[in-house]
Short mmCIF file of C-alpha atoms in Angstrom, two decimals:
data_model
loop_
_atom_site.label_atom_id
_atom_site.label_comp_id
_atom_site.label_asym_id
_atom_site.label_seq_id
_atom_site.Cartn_x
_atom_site.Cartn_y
_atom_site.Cartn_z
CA UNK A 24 81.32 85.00 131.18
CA UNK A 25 80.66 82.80 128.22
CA UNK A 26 82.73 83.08 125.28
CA UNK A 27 80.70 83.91 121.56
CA UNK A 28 83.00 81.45 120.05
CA UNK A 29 85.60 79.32 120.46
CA UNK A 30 89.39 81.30 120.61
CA UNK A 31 89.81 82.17 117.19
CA UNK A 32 93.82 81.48 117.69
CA UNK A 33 92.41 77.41 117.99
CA UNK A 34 90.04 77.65 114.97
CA UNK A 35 92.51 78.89 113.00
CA UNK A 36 95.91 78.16 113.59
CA UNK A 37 98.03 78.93 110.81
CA UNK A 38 97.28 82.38 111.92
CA UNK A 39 98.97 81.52 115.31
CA UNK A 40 102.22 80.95 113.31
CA UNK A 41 102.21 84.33 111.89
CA UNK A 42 101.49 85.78 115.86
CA UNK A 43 104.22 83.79 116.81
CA UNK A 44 107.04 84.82 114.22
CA UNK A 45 105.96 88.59 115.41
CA UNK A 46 106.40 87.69 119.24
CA UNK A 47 109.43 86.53 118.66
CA UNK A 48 111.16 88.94 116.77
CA UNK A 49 110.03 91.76 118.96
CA UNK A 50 111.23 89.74 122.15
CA UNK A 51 114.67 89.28 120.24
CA UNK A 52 115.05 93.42 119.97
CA UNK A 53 116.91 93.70 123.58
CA UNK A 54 114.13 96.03 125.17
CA UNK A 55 113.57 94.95 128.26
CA UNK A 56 110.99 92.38 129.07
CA UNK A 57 109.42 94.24 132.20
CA UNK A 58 109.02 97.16 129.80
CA UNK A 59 107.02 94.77 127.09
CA UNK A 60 104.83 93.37 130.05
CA UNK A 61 103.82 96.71 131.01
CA UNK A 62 103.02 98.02 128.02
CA UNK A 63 101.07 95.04 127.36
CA UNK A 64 99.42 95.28 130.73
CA UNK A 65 98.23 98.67 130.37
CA UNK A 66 96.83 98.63 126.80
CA UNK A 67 95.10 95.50 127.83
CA UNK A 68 93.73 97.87 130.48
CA UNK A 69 92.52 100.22 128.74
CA UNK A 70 90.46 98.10 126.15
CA UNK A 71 88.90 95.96 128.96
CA UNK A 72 90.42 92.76 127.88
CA UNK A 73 90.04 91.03 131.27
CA UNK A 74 91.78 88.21 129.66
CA UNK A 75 95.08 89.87 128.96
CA UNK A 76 95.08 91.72 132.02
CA UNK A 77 94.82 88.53 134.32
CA UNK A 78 97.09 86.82 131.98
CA UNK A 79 99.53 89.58 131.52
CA UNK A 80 99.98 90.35 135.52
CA UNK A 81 99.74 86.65 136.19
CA UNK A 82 102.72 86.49 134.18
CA UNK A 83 104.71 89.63 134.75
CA UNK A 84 104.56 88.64 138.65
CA UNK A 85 106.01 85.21 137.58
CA UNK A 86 108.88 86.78 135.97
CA UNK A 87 109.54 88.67 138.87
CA UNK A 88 107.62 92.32 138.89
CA UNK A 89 106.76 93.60 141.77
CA UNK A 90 102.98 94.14 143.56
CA UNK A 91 103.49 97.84 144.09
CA UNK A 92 104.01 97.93 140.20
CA UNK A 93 101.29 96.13 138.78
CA UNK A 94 98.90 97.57 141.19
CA UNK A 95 99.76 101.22 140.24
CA UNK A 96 100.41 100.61 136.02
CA UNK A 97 97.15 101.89 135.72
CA UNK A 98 97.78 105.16 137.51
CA UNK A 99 101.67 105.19 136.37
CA UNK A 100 102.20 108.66 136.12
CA UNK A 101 101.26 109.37 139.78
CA UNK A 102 103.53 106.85 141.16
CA UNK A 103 107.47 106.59 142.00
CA UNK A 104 107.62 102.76 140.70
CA UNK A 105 108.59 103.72 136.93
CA UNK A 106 111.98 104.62 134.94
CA UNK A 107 111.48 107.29 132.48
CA UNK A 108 111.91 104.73 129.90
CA UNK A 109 109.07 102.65 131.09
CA UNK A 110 107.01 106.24 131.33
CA UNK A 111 107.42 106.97 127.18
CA UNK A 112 106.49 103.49 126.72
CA UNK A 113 103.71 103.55 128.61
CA UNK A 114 102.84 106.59 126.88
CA UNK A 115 103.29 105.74 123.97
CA UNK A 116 100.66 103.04 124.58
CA UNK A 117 98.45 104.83 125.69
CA UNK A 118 98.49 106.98 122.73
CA UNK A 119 98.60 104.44 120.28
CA UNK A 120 95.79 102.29 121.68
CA UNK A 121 93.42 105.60 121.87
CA UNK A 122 94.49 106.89 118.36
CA UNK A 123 90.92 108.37 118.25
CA UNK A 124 90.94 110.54 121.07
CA UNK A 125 92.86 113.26 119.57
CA UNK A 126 93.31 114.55 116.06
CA UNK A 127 97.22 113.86 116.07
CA UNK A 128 96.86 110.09 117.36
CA UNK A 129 100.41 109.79 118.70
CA UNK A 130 101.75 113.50 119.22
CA UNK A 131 105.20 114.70 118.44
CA UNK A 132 106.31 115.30 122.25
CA UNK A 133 105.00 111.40 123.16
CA UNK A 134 107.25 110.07 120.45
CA UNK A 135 110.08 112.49 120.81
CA UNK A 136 109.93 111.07 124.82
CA UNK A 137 110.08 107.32 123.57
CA UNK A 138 112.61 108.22 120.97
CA UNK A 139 115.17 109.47 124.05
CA UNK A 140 114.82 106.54 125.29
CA UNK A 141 114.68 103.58 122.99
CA UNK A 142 117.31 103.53 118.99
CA UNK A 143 114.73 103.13 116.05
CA UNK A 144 115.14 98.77 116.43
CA UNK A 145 113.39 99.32 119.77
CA UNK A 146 111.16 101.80 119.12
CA UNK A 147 110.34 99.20 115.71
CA UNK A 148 109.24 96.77 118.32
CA UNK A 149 107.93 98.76 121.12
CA UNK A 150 105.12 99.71 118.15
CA UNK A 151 104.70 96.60 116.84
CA UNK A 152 104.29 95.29 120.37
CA UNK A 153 101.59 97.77 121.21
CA UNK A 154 99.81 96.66 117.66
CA UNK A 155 100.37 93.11 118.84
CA UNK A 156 99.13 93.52 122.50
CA UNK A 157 95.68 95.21 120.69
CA UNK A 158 95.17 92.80 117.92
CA UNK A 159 95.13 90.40 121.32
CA UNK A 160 92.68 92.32 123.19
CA UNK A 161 90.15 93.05 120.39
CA UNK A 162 89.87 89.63 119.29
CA UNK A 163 89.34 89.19 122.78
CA UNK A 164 86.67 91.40 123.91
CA UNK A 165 84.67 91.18 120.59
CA UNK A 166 84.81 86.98 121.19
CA UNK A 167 84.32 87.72 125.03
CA UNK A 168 87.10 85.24 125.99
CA UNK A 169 87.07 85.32 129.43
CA UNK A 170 90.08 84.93 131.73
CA UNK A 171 91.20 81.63 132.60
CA UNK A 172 89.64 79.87 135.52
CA UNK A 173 92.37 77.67 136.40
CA UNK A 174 94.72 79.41 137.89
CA UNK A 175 95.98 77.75 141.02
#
């Protein structure tokens, strides 16, 4: 696959800073970061961003998830591997990345489910990381970045 254009993030960078500042504060929340990857794994999923799924299991398996996981986030709800905390989230995600499959986008019983399990700080950056996660994989599929080729 050959990119359209160069990473955007590289041609403009002061634009990375912003990214950055956002990262950070979500990551500084307390939800846990296997939670974050999965989310981010499965809304990369969905939109097709073969970048951010490569990148996001790559890295997910580096910080210690487990095969059985990653192989079944797609199919999450028929599988034993995830805490009913990581199943709102994951919900939630899914909800909020297909906001135009349904006339109420994010239904009351998906966020009622995330808000058992997450206080309004995490639930603050459980959105924002879902946002973040899809501003990632649009600019990624409309640019057609492709996954890295380097990994050993």
């Amino acid at each position: 696959m050959q990119a359209r254009i160069n990473n955007p993030a590289a041609l403009l960078p002061e634009a990375v800073k912003a990214v950055n500042l956002l990262y950070k504060e979500i990551h500084s929340v307390g939800l846990p970061a296997s939670t974050l990857e999965l989310v981010h794994l499965r809304t990369s999923q969905i939109n097709g961003c073969g970048a951010c799924v490569d990148s996001g299991a790559r890295a997910a398996k580096k910080n210690g998830e487990t095969d059985e996981r990653l192989f079944a986030v797609a199919a999450w709800r028929e599988t034993p591997y995830f805490t009913d905390a990581e199943r709102a989230a994951l919900a939630l995600a899914e909800s909020a990345t297909r906001l135009a499959d349904r006339a109420d986008g994010v239904p009351d019983e998906i966020w009622a489910d995330a808000a058992k399990h997450f206080d309004e700080r995490e639930l603050a950056a459980l959105v924002l990381w879902i946002a973040t996660t899809n501003l990632f994989n649009r600019i990624n599929v409309t640019t057609r970045q492709p996954a890295p080729q380097n990994w050993g």
